[in-house]
Amino acid sequence: MSPNPSNARSVPLQLRPEEFRRIGHDLVDRIAEFLKTMPEGPVTPGEPPSTIRALLGTGPLPAGGASADTLLQTSSELLFKHSLFNGHPRFWGYITSPPAPIGILADFLASAVNANAGAYILSPVATEIERQTIQWIAELIGFPASCGGVLVSGGNMANFVGFLTARAAKGGAPVKSDGLHGHPAFRAYASAAVHTWTQKASDLFGLGAENVRYIPVDRQQRIDVEALRDRIRTDLEAGDRPFIVVGTAGSVGTGSIDPLPQLAEVCREFDLWFHVDGAYGGLAACLPDASPDLKGLSEADSVAIDPHKWLYAPLEAGCVLVRDPAKLGETFSYHPDYYRMDDVGGEQPLNFVDYGPQNSRGFRALKVWLALQHAGRDGYVRMIGDDVALAQELYRLVEEHPRLEPGTQNLSITTFRYIPDGLSQQTASREDYLNRLNEEILTRMQEEGEAFVSNAIVDGRYLLRACIVNFNTKPEDLVALIELTDRLGRELHEAADTNKDNSRG
Ligand SMILES: *Cc1c(COP(=O)(O)O)cnc(C)c1O
C-alpha cells in the first residue's frame, strides 16, 4: 500500500514555478497601473461596512479550492475599488503615509524568504539588516548609534517597549519577577496632549489605565514643566514611586513638541527614565533647522519612532531605540531550554526575541532598510522638509482666505476652520454652531472622498486638521482643499439656514 501522503503528494497551495512567474507578473502589472491611475480617482469611496460586506458575501469558507490567478485578479479589483488610499495626493488624515514603492516590492521579497527574525540562527541576513536599519534610524535623528533597538508593529508597540523597559530598569529585579503588588504606586507622567497609548501601556504593565499623571499643557499644547515638577514632588511626598516621564515629539493632534531638554533635566533631577514618543515627529529631528526642543530627544533613555509614518514604510513598521541596549535584554530576555541560540560559529549573535515582546518576528526591516538607501539621508531630509513646507503653505493659504480661520501650525500639521460670512459676534451659541458646522464639513469631505482630512479639538474649538506626511502632495492639492472646504462650508451653512427658516415657518 502506498503511504498517504505519497511522494507525489498533492499540495493544494502549491504553484508551479512557471505559474507563479506568470501570475506574479500580471499582479505587478496591475499594481503599476493602479499606482499610476489612483491619483485621478477619489481618496476613498466612503462606503459603509454593509456595502463592503455585501461584496464579500456571507457564504461559509468554500470546501474546495480556487484558482490563484482568478483570486488575485478579483481581489486586486476589490482592493483597488473599495479602499481608502493613503497614497492619494489629497489624503491628509490622522498620521498615515503613502507606501514607498520600493517598500511594496520589499515586502514581496521579504515574504519570499520568510525569515523568522526572532533569532539569528533562523534569519542570519535579516537580523543583521535589522540591526543596521536601527543604527541608521538612530543616526538620522541624532540618537547615539551605540543604542539598542527593535522593530515592532508601530508606534504603540514601540512606546510599550520603552515603557516596560523603564519599569524594569527603575523597578529592578523584584518588580520584574514579582510584579507591582506590595510596592508603592508606580507613577508615569506625560502631557495632557500625549497619545492614547499611555492608557493601554499603563493598564498592560500593571499601573491601571487611568493612573497616568497627565500634566497640563500651555497654549501651544506643550507640557508645563513646572507643573510636572510639582506633581512629581507631591507624589514623592505621598510615598509613591515616580519612574518615567514621557515627552511628546510631535503630538498627534497638533504636532506640538514638548521642551525635551527641560524634560531630560527633570529626569536627571529625580532619577527617572526619560522616554520620548517621537512616533510622528521624531524623524523631523533630521532636518537642519529642527528646533533645540526636538533635538533634545538625543538625551532620552528611549525613543519611539514610526517608520510607517515619515520613513514611508508600508504598514507595519515601528521602532524603539534604547540608549543602553543591556536594558532591553534585562527586560525581555529569558532562556527556556528549548531555545539554544547563544553561539553561532563561536560568536554571540543578536537574537531579537531578547529585545522585545514578540517571539516569531517578520522581516519588516527589509522595506525600511531599502527605502533608507533608495532615498538616502539627503532624500529623506528633502521629503520631510517639503512636507513641513507644504503644511506651512497651507497655513498661509488659510490666513489669506476670508472665510477660513487658522488654528495651529507645527511640523507638518495645520489646523483651521470654516467661518461663514455674516455670522453674529462671539457668543457661546456661535461657537457651538461653528463646531457643528465644521464637524459636518469633515463628515461630508470624508464621505465624498475628493480630499481627506481629520479633526483636532483645541481649546474647545472643532478644527479641520491636515497632516501632510505625503510625498505625493503638491501645492495645487492644497488649493483644492481650500476651495473644497469653502464650497462644503457654504453648502452646509445655507442648508442649516434653510432648515432654521423652515422650522420657524
Ligand atoms: C501614530 C502615533 C502613535 C501610535 O502609533 P501607531 O503606529 O499608530 O501604533 C503614538 N504616538 C504618536 C505621537 C503618534 O503620532
Short mmCIF file of C-alpha atoms and ligand atoms in Angstrom, two decimals:
data_model
loop_
_atom_site.label_atom_id
_atom_site.label_comp_id
_atom_site.label_asym_id
_atom_site.label_seq_id
_atom_site.Cartn_x
_atom_site.Cartn_y
_atom_site.Cartn_z
CA MET A 1 0.00 0.00 0.00
CA SER A 2 1.35 3.45 -0.86
CA PRO A 3 1.77 5.87 2.03
CA ASN A 4 -0.68 8.71 2.40
CA PRO A 5 0.78 11.23 1.61
CA SER A 6 2.87 9.67 -1.14
CA ASN A 7 5.97 11.10 -2.77
CA ALA A 8 3.68 12.55 -5.41
CA ARG A 9 1.96 14.47 -2.64
CA SER A 10 -0.78 16.76 -3.86
CA VAL A 11 -0.49 20.19 -2.17
CA PRO A 12 -3.45 22.49 -2.85
CA LEU A 13 -1.39 25.62 -2.03
CA GLN A 14 1.43 24.81 -4.40
CA LEU A 15 2.05 26.89 -7.56
CA ARG A 16 4.35 25.58 -10.29
CA PRO A 17 7.29 27.97 -10.85
CA GLU A 18 6.07 28.97 -14.32
CA GLU A 19 2.57 29.62 -12.97
CA PHE A 20 4.00 31.70 -10.14
CA ARG A 21 6.00 33.74 -12.64
CA ARG A 22 3.02 34.44 -14.92
CA ILE A 23 0.57 35.28 -12.14
CA GLY A 24 3.18 37.38 -10.36
CA HIS A 25 3.98 39.39 -13.47
CA ASP A 26 0.27 40.00 -14.04
CA LEU A 27 -0.08 41.21 -10.47
CA VAL A 28 2.88 43.58 -10.75
CA ASP A 29 1.35 44.96 -13.98
CA ARG A 30 -1.96 45.60 -12.22
CA ILE A 31 -0.24 47.27 -9.26
CA ALA A 32 1.83 49.52 -11.54
CA GLU A 33 -1.35 50.60 -13.34
CA PHE A 34 -3.08 51.19 -10.01
CA LEU A 35 -0.23 53.38 -8.78
CA LYS A 36 -0.42 55.40 -11.99
CA THR A 37 -4.17 55.97 -12.08
CA MET A 38 -5.08 56.09 -8.37
CA PRO A 39 -4.43 59.88 -8.01
CA GLU A 40 -7.15 60.59 -10.62
CA GLY A 41 -9.90 58.88 -8.62
CA PRO A 42 -11.35 59.62 -5.17
CA VAL A 43 -9.31 59.24 -1.97
CA THR A 44 -11.97 56.86 -0.70
CA PRO A 45 -15.35 55.63 -1.87
CA GLY A 46 -16.59 56.33 1.68
CA GLU A 47 -18.74 53.18 1.72
CA PRO A 48 -20.37 51.86 4.90
CA PRO A 49 -19.48 48.38 6.22
CA SER A 50 -22.71 46.81 4.92
CA THR A 51 -21.79 47.71 1.33
CA ILE A 52 -18.40 46.05 1.67
CA ARG A 53 -19.89 43.02 3.40
CA ALA A 54 -22.36 42.59 0.57
CA LEU A 55 -19.45 42.49 -1.86
CA LEU A 56 -17.76 39.72 0.09
CA GLY A 57 -20.99 37.75 0.53
CA THR A 58 -21.96 35.76 3.60
CA GLY A 59 -21.19 32.21 2.47
CA PRO A 60 -19.11 29.78 4.53
CA LEU A 61 -15.49 29.01 3.71
CA PRO A 62 -15.66 27.06 0.43
CA ALA A 63 -14.75 23.40 0.86
CA GLY A 64 -12.84 23.26 -2.40
CA GLY A 65 -10.01 25.49 -3.54
CA ALA A 66 -9.97 28.06 -6.35
CA SER A 67 -7.56 29.28 -9.00
CA ALA A 68 -4.84 31.57 -7.65
CA ASP A 69 -4.89 33.56 -10.85
CA THR A 70 -8.61 34.35 -10.57
CA LEU A 71 -8.38 35.02 -6.85
CA LEU A 72 -5.60 37.58 -7.30
CA GLN A 73 -7.45 39.22 -10.18
CA THR A 74 -10.71 39.61 -8.31
CA SER A 75 -9.07 40.68 -5.07
CA SER A 76 -6.94 43.31 -6.87
CA GLU A 77 -10.14 44.74 -8.27
CA LEU A 78 -11.85 44.60 -4.88
CA LEU A 79 -8.98 46.45 -3.18
CA PHE A 80 -8.42 49.00 -5.92
CA LYS A 81 -12.11 49.97 -5.99
CA HIS A 82 -13.09 49.90 -2.32
CA SER A 83 -10.09 51.06 -0.31
CA LEU A 84 -9.07 54.34 1.20
CA PHE A 85 -5.80 55.30 -0.48
CA ASN A 86 -3.35 56.93 1.89
CA GLY A 87 -1.05 57.30 -1.11
CA HIS A 88 -3.52 59.69 -2.74
CA PRO A 89 -2.06 63.21 -3.10
CA ARG A 90 -5.08 64.61 -1.22
CA PHE A 91 -5.00 62.27 1.79
CA TRP A 92 -4.01 64.10 4.96
CA GLY A 93 -5.96 62.28 7.68
CA TYR A 94 -4.56 61.20 11.06
CA ILE A 95 -0.87 60.37 10.53
CA THR A 96 -0.75 57.81 7.77
CA SER A 97 1.59 57.92 4.84
CA PRO A 98 1.86 56.53 1.31
CA PRO A 99 3.97 53.42 0.93
CA ALA A 100 7.41 53.87 -0.64
CA PRO A 101 7.22 51.92 -3.91
CA ILE A 102 10.45 50.11 -3.05
CA GLY A 103 8.80 49.13 0.23
CA ILE A 104 5.93 47.49 -1.66
CA LEU A 105 8.42 45.36 -3.54
CA ALA A 106 10.49 44.76 -0.42
CA ASP A 107 7.53 43.20 1.39
CA PHE A 108 7.08 40.85 -1.55
CA LEU A 109 10.75 39.90 -1.47
CA ALA A 110 10.77 39.52 2.32
CA SER A 111 7.78 37.18 2.21
CA ALA A 112 9.52 35.03 -0.37
CA VAL A 113 12.43 34.37 2.00
CA ASN A 114 10.08 34.38 5.02
CA ALA A 115 12.83 34.94 7.57
CA ASN A 116 11.85 34.49 11.19
CA ALA A 117 13.72 37.42 12.67
CA GLY A 118 13.27 36.26 16.25
CA ALA A 119 16.63 34.51 16.27
CA TYR A 120 19.83 34.95 14.30
CA ILE A 121 20.04 31.25 13.53
CA LEU A 122 16.67 31.46 11.74
CA SER A 123 17.38 34.75 9.96
CA PRO A 124 21.08 35.48 9.56
CA VAL A 125 20.85 38.21 6.92
CA ALA A 126 17.52 39.58 8.15
CA THR A 127 18.87 40.00 11.69
CA GLU A 128 21.94 41.92 10.56
CA ILE A 129 19.82 44.05 8.19
CA GLU A 130 17.51 44.91 11.08
CA ARG A 131 20.48 45.79 13.27
CA GLN A 132 21.82 48.14 10.58
CA THR A 133 18.37 49.66 9.95
CA ILE A 134 18.05 50.53 13.63
CA GLN A 135 21.51 52.06 13.67
CA TRP A 136 20.72 54.16 10.59
CA ILE A 137 17.46 55.40 12.08
CA ALA A 138 19.34 56.41 15.23
CA GLU A 139 21.94 58.27 13.13
CA LEU A 140 19.24 60.00 11.14
CA ILE A 141 17.62 61.52 14.23
CA GLY A 142 20.82 62.18 16.16
CA PHE A 143 20.41 59.42 18.77
CA PRO A 144 23.61 57.63 19.86
CA ALA A 145 24.34 54.90 17.32
CA SER A 146 25.54 52.68 20.18
CA CYS A 147 21.92 52.27 21.24
CA GLY A 148 19.92 49.06 21.03
CA GLY A 149 16.56 48.80 19.40
CA VAL A 150 13.99 46.61 17.79
CA LEU A 151 11.42 46.96 15.06
CA VAL A 152 7.83 46.40 16.11
CA SER A 153 4.43 46.83 14.51
CA GLY A 154 4.05 50.56 15.12
CA GLY A 155 4.22 53.48 17.49
CA ASN A 156 2.04 51.95 20.15
CA MET A 157 4.19 48.85 20.43
CA ALA A 158 7.40 50.89 20.30
CA ASN A 159 6.13 53.02 23.17
CA PHE A 160 5.05 49.90 25.11
CA VAL A 161 8.57 48.51 24.80
CA GLY A 162 10.03 51.78 26.10
CA PHE A 163 7.52 51.86 28.97
CA LEU A 164 8.16 48.30 30.13
CA THR A 165 11.93 48.75 29.80
CA ALA A 166 11.61 51.81 32.03
CA ARG A 167 9.61 49.82 34.57
CA ALA A 168 12.23 47.05 34.62
CA ALA A 169 15.14 49.50 34.76
CA LYS A 170 13.71 51.59 37.57
CA GLY A 171 11.85 48.84 39.43
CA GLY A 172 14.70 46.34 39.31
CA ALA A 173 14.59 42.58 39.74
CA PRO A 174 11.86 42.44 42.42
CA VAL A 175 9.31 44.22 40.25
CA LYS A 176 10.28 42.21 37.20
CA SER A 177 9.90 38.87 38.96
CA ASP A 178 7.03 39.59 41.35
CA GLY A 179 5.10 42.44 39.76
CA LEU A 180 3.98 45.71 41.29
CA HIS A 181 1.99 44.20 44.12
CA GLY A 182 3.37 45.18 47.52
CA HIS A 183 5.31 48.14 46.11
CA PRO A 184 4.48 51.83 46.42
CA ALA A 185 2.38 53.08 43.50
CA PHE A 186 4.50 53.36 40.34
CA ARG A 187 3.89 56.69 38.62
CA ALA A 188 4.15 57.65 34.95
CA TYR A 189 4.00 61.26 33.72
CA ALA A 190 3.06 62.67 30.34
CA SER A 191 1.42 65.78 28.94
CA ALA A 192 -2.33 66.01 28.56
CA ALA A 193 -1.71 66.03 24.78
CA VAL A 194 0.03 62.64 24.79
CA HIS A 195 -1.29 59.86 22.54
CA THR A 196 -3.75 57.35 24.00
CA TRP A 197 -1.12 54.56 24.05
CA THR A 198 -0.29 55.66 27.59
CA GLN A 199 -3.64 54.33 28.79
CA LYS A 200 -3.05 50.94 27.21
CA ALA A 201 0.54 50.76 28.49
CA SER A 202 -0.44 51.77 31.96
CA ASP A 203 -3.09 49.05 32.01
CA LEU A 204 -0.93 46.37 30.37
CA PHE A 205 2.01 46.96 32.70
CA GLY A 206 0.09 46.98 35.91
CA LEU A 207 -0.37 50.65 36.83
CA GLY A 208 -4.03 50.85 35.81
CA ALA A 209 -5.32 52.57 32.70
CA GLU A 210 -6.49 55.71 34.47
CA ASN A 211 -3.42 56.17 36.66
CA VAL A 212 -1.14 58.13 34.31
CA ARG A 213 -0.34 61.57 35.66
CA TYR A 214 -1.44 63.85 32.84
CA ILE A 215 0.25 67.22 33.20
CA PRO A 216 -1.47 70.35 31.83
CA VAL A 217 -0.24 71.94 28.60
CA ASP A 218 0.30 75.57 27.67
CA ARG A 219 -1.40 77.44 24.80
CA GLN A 220 0.96 75.69 22.36
CA GLN A 221 -0.03 72.25 23.66
CA ARG A 222 3.39 71.79 25.32
CA ILE A 223 3.81 70.22 28.73
CA ASP A 224 4.02 72.63 31.66
CA VAL A 225 7.40 71.66 33.12
CA GLU A 226 6.88 73.38 36.47
CA ALA A 227 3.55 71.63 36.92
CA LEU A 228 5.36 68.37 36.19
CA ARG A 229 7.98 69.07 38.86
CA ASP A 230 5.26 69.93 41.39
CA ARG A 231 3.35 66.74 40.63
CA ILE A 232 6.46 64.57 40.99
CA ARG A 233 7.31 66.21 44.33
CA THR A 234 3.77 65.74 45.61
CA ASP A 235 3.81 62.08 44.62
CA LEU A 236 7.20 61.52 46.24
CA GLU A 237 5.95 63.12 49.44
CA ALA A 238 2.98 60.75 49.36
CA GLY A 239 5.40 57.80 49.17
CA ASP A 240 4.74 56.92 45.51
CA ARG A 241 7.41 55.73 43.06
CA PRO A 242 7.72 58.01 40.01
CA PHE A 243 9.67 56.10 37.33
CA ILE A 244 9.06 57.53 33.85
CA VAL A 245 8.43 60.83 32.11
CA VAL A 246 7.08 60.62 28.58
CA GLY A 247 7.92 63.57 26.33
CA THR A 248 5.97 64.04 23.12
CA ALA A 249 7.89 64.94 19.95
CA GLY A 250 5.03 65.79 17.63
CA SER A 251 1.64 65.38 19.29
CA VAL A 252 -0.94 63.55 17.28
CA GLY A 253 -3.44 66.41 17.46
CA THR A 254 -1.40 69.47 16.54
CA GLY A 255 2.20 68.30 16.13
CA SER A 256 3.33 70.18 19.25
CA ILE A 257 6.74 69.35 20.68
CA ASP A 258 7.41 69.24 24.41
CA PRO A 259 10.58 71.05 25.59
CA LEU A 260 12.60 67.83 25.59
CA PRO A 261 15.86 69.26 27.03
CA GLN A 262 13.92 70.53 30.05
CA LEU A 263 12.24 67.14 30.50
CA ALA A 264 15.67 65.48 30.36
CA GLU A 265 16.72 67.85 33.14
CA VAL A 266 13.72 66.87 35.28
CA CYS A 267 14.52 63.19 34.75
CA ARG A 268 18.12 63.69 35.86
CA GLU A 269 16.93 65.64 38.89
CA PHE A 270 14.57 62.91 40.09
CA ASP A 271 16.38 59.88 38.60
CA LEU A 272 13.52 58.97 36.24
CA TRP A 273 13.51 57.19 32.88
CA PHE A 274 13.10 59.66 30.03
CA HIS A 275 11.06 58.24 27.18
CA VAL A 276 10.25 60.25 24.05
CA ASP A 277 7.23 59.44 21.92
CA GLY A 278 8.56 60.53 18.56
CA ALA A 279 6.29 58.21 16.58
CA TYR A 280 5.32 61.08 14.32
CA GLY A 281 7.74 63.96 14.84
CA GLY A 282 10.93 62.19 15.90
CA LEU A 283 12.11 61.83 12.32
CA ALA A 284 11.88 65.59 11.78
CA ALA A 285 14.94 65.81 14.04
CA CYS A 286 16.91 65.06 10.85
CA LEU A 287 16.03 68.49 9.44
CA PRO A 288 18.87 71.04 9.57
CA ASP A 289 16.51 73.60 11.12
CA ALA A 290 14.97 71.24 13.69
CA SER A 291 14.30 73.10 16.95
CA PRO A 292 16.52 72.52 20.00
CA ASP A 293 13.37 71.29 21.77
CA LEU A 294 13.05 68.48 19.24
CA LYS A 295 16.76 67.72 19.04
CA GLY A 296 16.62 67.12 22.80
CA LEU A 297 15.34 63.63 22.01
CA SER A 298 19.01 62.68 21.82
CA GLU A 299 19.06 62.89 25.62
CA ALA A 300 16.31 60.31 26.08
CA ASP A 301 16.71 56.84 27.57
CA SER A 302 14.33 55.51 24.91
CA VAL A 303 12.62 56.87 21.82
CA ALA A 304 9.70 55.53 19.80
CA ILE A 305 9.82 56.22 16.05
CA ASP A 306 7.36 55.16 13.36
CA PRO A 307 8.99 54.16 10.06
CA HIS A 308 5.48 53.67 8.69
CA LYS A 309 4.91 57.40 9.08
CA TRP A 310 7.79 59.66 7.93
CA LEU A 311 10.05 56.92 6.56
CA TYR A 312 7.18 55.91 4.27
CA ALA A 313 7.47 52.19 5.01
CA PRO A 314 4.31 50.31 4.09
CA LEU A 315 2.43 49.32 7.24
CA GLU A 316 3.52 47.97 9.64
CA ALA A 317 6.83 49.25 11.00
CA GLY A 318 7.52 50.88 14.33
CA CYS A 319 10.90 51.20 16.02
CA VAL A 320 12.09 51.71 19.57
CA LEU A 321 15.61 52.88 20.37
CA VAL A 322 17.08 52.37 23.84
CA ARG A 323 20.23 54.21 24.85
CA ASP A 324 21.62 51.27 26.84
CA PRO A 325 20.98 48.05 24.88
CA ALA A 326 21.54 45.96 28.02
CA LYS A 327 18.32 47.39 29.44
CA LEU A 328 16.33 45.80 26.63
CA GLY A 329 17.89 42.41 27.34
CA GLU A 330 17.24 42.77 31.06
CA THR A 331 13.58 43.43 30.27
CA PHE A 332 12.81 40.86 27.61
CA SER A 333 15.39 38.05 27.69
CA TYR A 334 14.51 34.61 29.04
CA HIS A 335 16.32 31.34 28.45
CA PRO A 336 13.98 28.38 28.09
CA ASP A 337 15.76 25.09 27.43
CA TYR A 338 14.16 24.67 24.01
CA TYR A 339 15.98 27.73 22.66
CA ARG A 340 19.70 27.21 22.26
CA MET A 341 20.73 30.26 20.28
CA ASP A 342 23.68 31.64 22.16
CA ASP A 343 26.53 30.71 19.90
CA VAL A 344 26.91 30.69 16.14
CA GLY A 345 30.37 29.91 14.80
CA GLY A 346 31.90 30.93 18.11
CA GLU A 347 30.19 34.34 18.04
CA GLN A 348 27.40 35.68 20.19
CA PRO A 349 24.59 36.59 17.78
CA LEU A 350 21.86 39.17 18.32
CA ASN A 351 18.52 37.44 18.85
CA PHE A 352 15.72 39.97 18.59
CA VAL A 353 13.47 37.73 20.67
CA ASP A 354 15.56 39.05 23.60
CA TYR A 355 14.78 42.69 22.77
CA GLY A 356 11.02 42.81 22.63
CA PRO A 357 7.68 41.15 23.32
CA GLN A 358 7.44 39.19 20.05
CA ASN A 359 8.67 35.65 19.58
CA SER A 360 8.39 34.80 15.89
CA ARG A 361 9.02 38.00 14.01
CA GLY A 362 8.61 39.01 10.37
CA PHE A 363 11.29 40.59 8.23
CA ARG A 364 9.85 44.11 8.47
CA ALA A 365 13.34 45.61 8.40
CA LEU A 366 13.81 44.99 4.67
CA LYS A 367 11.30 47.60 3.48
CA VAL A 368 12.75 50.20 5.85
CA TRP A 369 16.36 49.34 5.01
CA LEU A 370 15.76 49.53 1.27
CA ALA A 371 13.76 52.76 1.44
CA LEU A 372 16.50 54.36 3.57
CA GLN A 373 19.02 53.52 0.86
CA HIS A 374 16.73 54.38 -2.05
CA ALA A 375 16.25 57.96 -0.82
CA GLY A 376 19.43 58.32 1.21
CA ARG A 377 19.80 60.74 4.10
CA ASP A 378 19.54 63.77 1.82
CA GLY A 379 16.45 62.34 0.15
CA TYR A 380 14.67 61.95 3.48
CA VAL A 381 15.70 65.41 4.63
CA ARG A 382 14.21 66.80 1.40
CA MET A 383 10.96 64.81 1.59
CA ILE A 384 10.29 65.57 5.25
CA GLY A 385 11.29 69.21 4.77
CA ASP A 386 8.94 69.51 1.79
CA ASP A 387 6.04 68.11 3.83
CA VAL A 388 6.65 70.71 6.53
CA ALA A 389 6.92 73.49 3.93
CA LEU A 390 3.62 72.40 2.35
CA ALA A 391 1.87 72.48 5.72
CA GLN A 392 3.22 75.99 6.27
CA GLU A 393 1.96 76.96 2.80
CA LEU A 394 -1.47 75.61 3.71
CA TYR A 395 -1.46 77.77 6.84
CA ARG A 396 -0.64 80.81 4.67
CA LEU A 397 -3.49 80.00 2.27
CA VAL A 398 -5.87 79.71 5.21
CA GLU A 399 -4.72 83.04 6.63
CA GLU A 400 -5.39 84.76 3.31
CA HIS A 401 -8.86 83.29 2.91
CA PRO A 402 -11.83 85.45 4.03
CA ARG A 403 -13.88 82.52 5.38
CA LEU A 404 -11.15 80.33 6.88
CA GLU A 405 -9.60 80.82 10.30
CA PRO A 406 -6.15 79.41 11.09
CA GLY A 407 -5.76 77.23 14.18
CA THR A 408 -2.30 75.78 14.74
CA GLN A 409 0.81 75.01 12.69
CA ASN A 410 3.53 72.64 13.92
CA LEU A 411 5.74 70.26 11.93
CA SER A 412 3.51 69.16 9.04
CA ILE A 413 0.15 69.59 10.81
CA THR A 414 -2.03 72.61 10.06
CA THR A 415 -5.43 73.13 11.66
CA PHE A 416 -8.14 75.57 10.63
CA ARG A 417 -11.88 76.04 10.50
CA TYR A 418 -14.57 77.48 8.28
CA ILE A 419 -16.49 80.55 9.42
CA PRO A 420 -19.38 81.67 7.20
CA ASP A 421 -19.75 85.31 6.21
CA GLY A 422 -22.05 87.47 8.30
CA LEU A 423 -22.12 85.30 11.40
CA SER A 424 -23.04 87.19 14.56
CA GLN A 425 -20.41 88.10 17.18
CA GLN A 426 -18.61 85.95 19.71
CA THR A 427 -21.23 84.09 21.72
CA ALA A 428 -21.41 80.59 23.13
CA SER A 429 -24.07 79.61 20.63
CA ARG A 430 -21.89 80.91 17.78
CA GLU A 431 -19.06 78.61 18.91
CA ASP A 432 -21.46 75.67 19.21
CA TYR A 433 -22.72 76.34 15.72
CA LEU A 434 -19.20 76.57 14.28
CA ASN A 435 -18.20 73.33 15.97
CA ARG A 436 -21.22 71.56 14.47
CA LEU A 437 -20.71 73.12 11.06
CA ASN A 438 -17.04 72.15 10.86
CA GLU A 439 -17.80 68.63 12.03
CA GLU A 440 -20.35 68.36 9.22
CA ILE A 441 -17.81 69.67 6.72
CA LEU A 442 -15.41 66.96 7.84
CA THR A 443 -18.03 64.21 7.60
CA ARG A 444 -19.06 65.33 4.11
CA MET A 445 -15.46 65.59 2.94
CA GLN A 446 -14.59 62.13 4.23
CA GLU A 447 -17.66 60.59 2.60
CA GLU A 448 -17.27 62.31 -0.75
CA GLY A 449 -13.60 61.42 -1.00
CA GLU A 450 -12.35 64.37 -3.02
CA ALA A 451 -9.86 65.10 -0.24
CA PHE A 452 -9.42 63.67 3.24
CA VAL A 453 -8.52 65.45 6.48
CA SER A 454 -9.32 64.57 10.08
CA ASN A 455 -10.00 66.78 13.09
CA ALA A 456 -8.45 68.24 16.20
CA ILE A 457 -10.11 69.89 19.16
CA VAL A 458 -8.13 72.81 20.55
CA ASP A 459 -9.47 74.95 23.42
CA GLY A 460 -12.97 73.65 22.74
CA ARG A 461 -12.83 74.55 19.05
CA TYR A 462 -13.50 71.84 16.48
CA LEU A 463 -10.82 72.21 13.82
CA LEU A 464 -10.13 70.59 10.48
CA ARG A 465 -6.66 69.08 10.59
CA ALA A 466 -4.39 68.33 7.65
CA CYS A 467 -1.29 66.28 8.44
CA ILE A 468 0.97 66.18 5.41
CA VAL A 469 3.09 63.05 5.59
CA ASN A 470 2.68 62.51 1.90
CA PHE A 471 5.31 62.71 -0.83
CA ASN A 472 2.58 62.80 -3.49
CA THR A 473 1.06 66.10 -2.30
CA LYS A 474 1.71 69.21 -4.40
CA PRO A 475 0.78 72.88 -3.80
CA GLU A 476 -2.19 72.58 -6.21
CA ASP A 477 -3.69 69.92 -3.92
CA LEU A 478 -3.71 72.42 -1.07
CA VAL A 479 -5.51 74.99 -3.21
CA ALA A 480 -8.07 72.31 -3.98
CA LEU A 481 -8.53 71.65 -0.24
CA ILE A 482 -9.15 75.35 0.41
CA GLU A 483 -11.76 75.54 -2.37
CA LEU A 484 -13.41 72.31 -1.29
CA THR A 485 -13.68 73.44 2.35
CA ASP A 486 -15.16 76.76 1.26
CA ARG A 487 -17.72 75.06 -1.01
CA LEU A 488 -18.79 72.46 1.58
CA GLY A 489 -18.94 75.15 4.26
CA ARG A 490 -21.18 77.36 2.13
CA GLU A 491 -23.49 74.49 1.16
CA LEU A 492 -23.86 73.23 4.70
CA HIS A 493 -24.32 76.70 6.14
CA GLU A 494 -27.01 77.52 3.56
CA ALA A 495 -28.75 74.22 4.28
CA ALA A 496 -28.66 75.00 8.01
CA ASP A 497 -30.14 78.45 7.32
CA THR A 498 -32.94 76.96 5.22
CA ASN A 499 -33.73 74.42 7.94
CA LYS A 500 -33.88 77.19 10.51
CA ASP A 501 -36.27 79.18 8.28
CA ASN A 502 -38.42 76.09 7.71
CA SER A 503 -38.65 75.32 11.41
CA ARG A 504 -39.57 78.95 12.07
CA GLY A 505 -42.15 79.00 9.30
C1 LIG B 1 0.93 57.47 15.45
C2 LIG B 1 1.31 57.75 16.84
C3 LIG B 1 1.25 56.77 17.83
C4 LIG B 1 0.71 55.40 17.55
O1 LIG B 1 1.48 54.77 16.56
P1 LIG B 1 0.88 53.55 15.71
O2 LIG B 1 1.92 53.35 14.68
O3 LIG B 1 -0.43 54.01 15.17
O4 LIG B 1 0.73 52.42 16.65
C5 LIG B 1 1.67 57.10 19.10
N1 LIG B 1 2.09 58.33 19.38
C6 LIG B 1 2.17 59.31 18.46
C7 LIG B 1 2.66 60.66 18.84
C8 LIG B 1 1.77 59.06 17.16
O5 LIG B 1 1.83 60.03 16.25
#
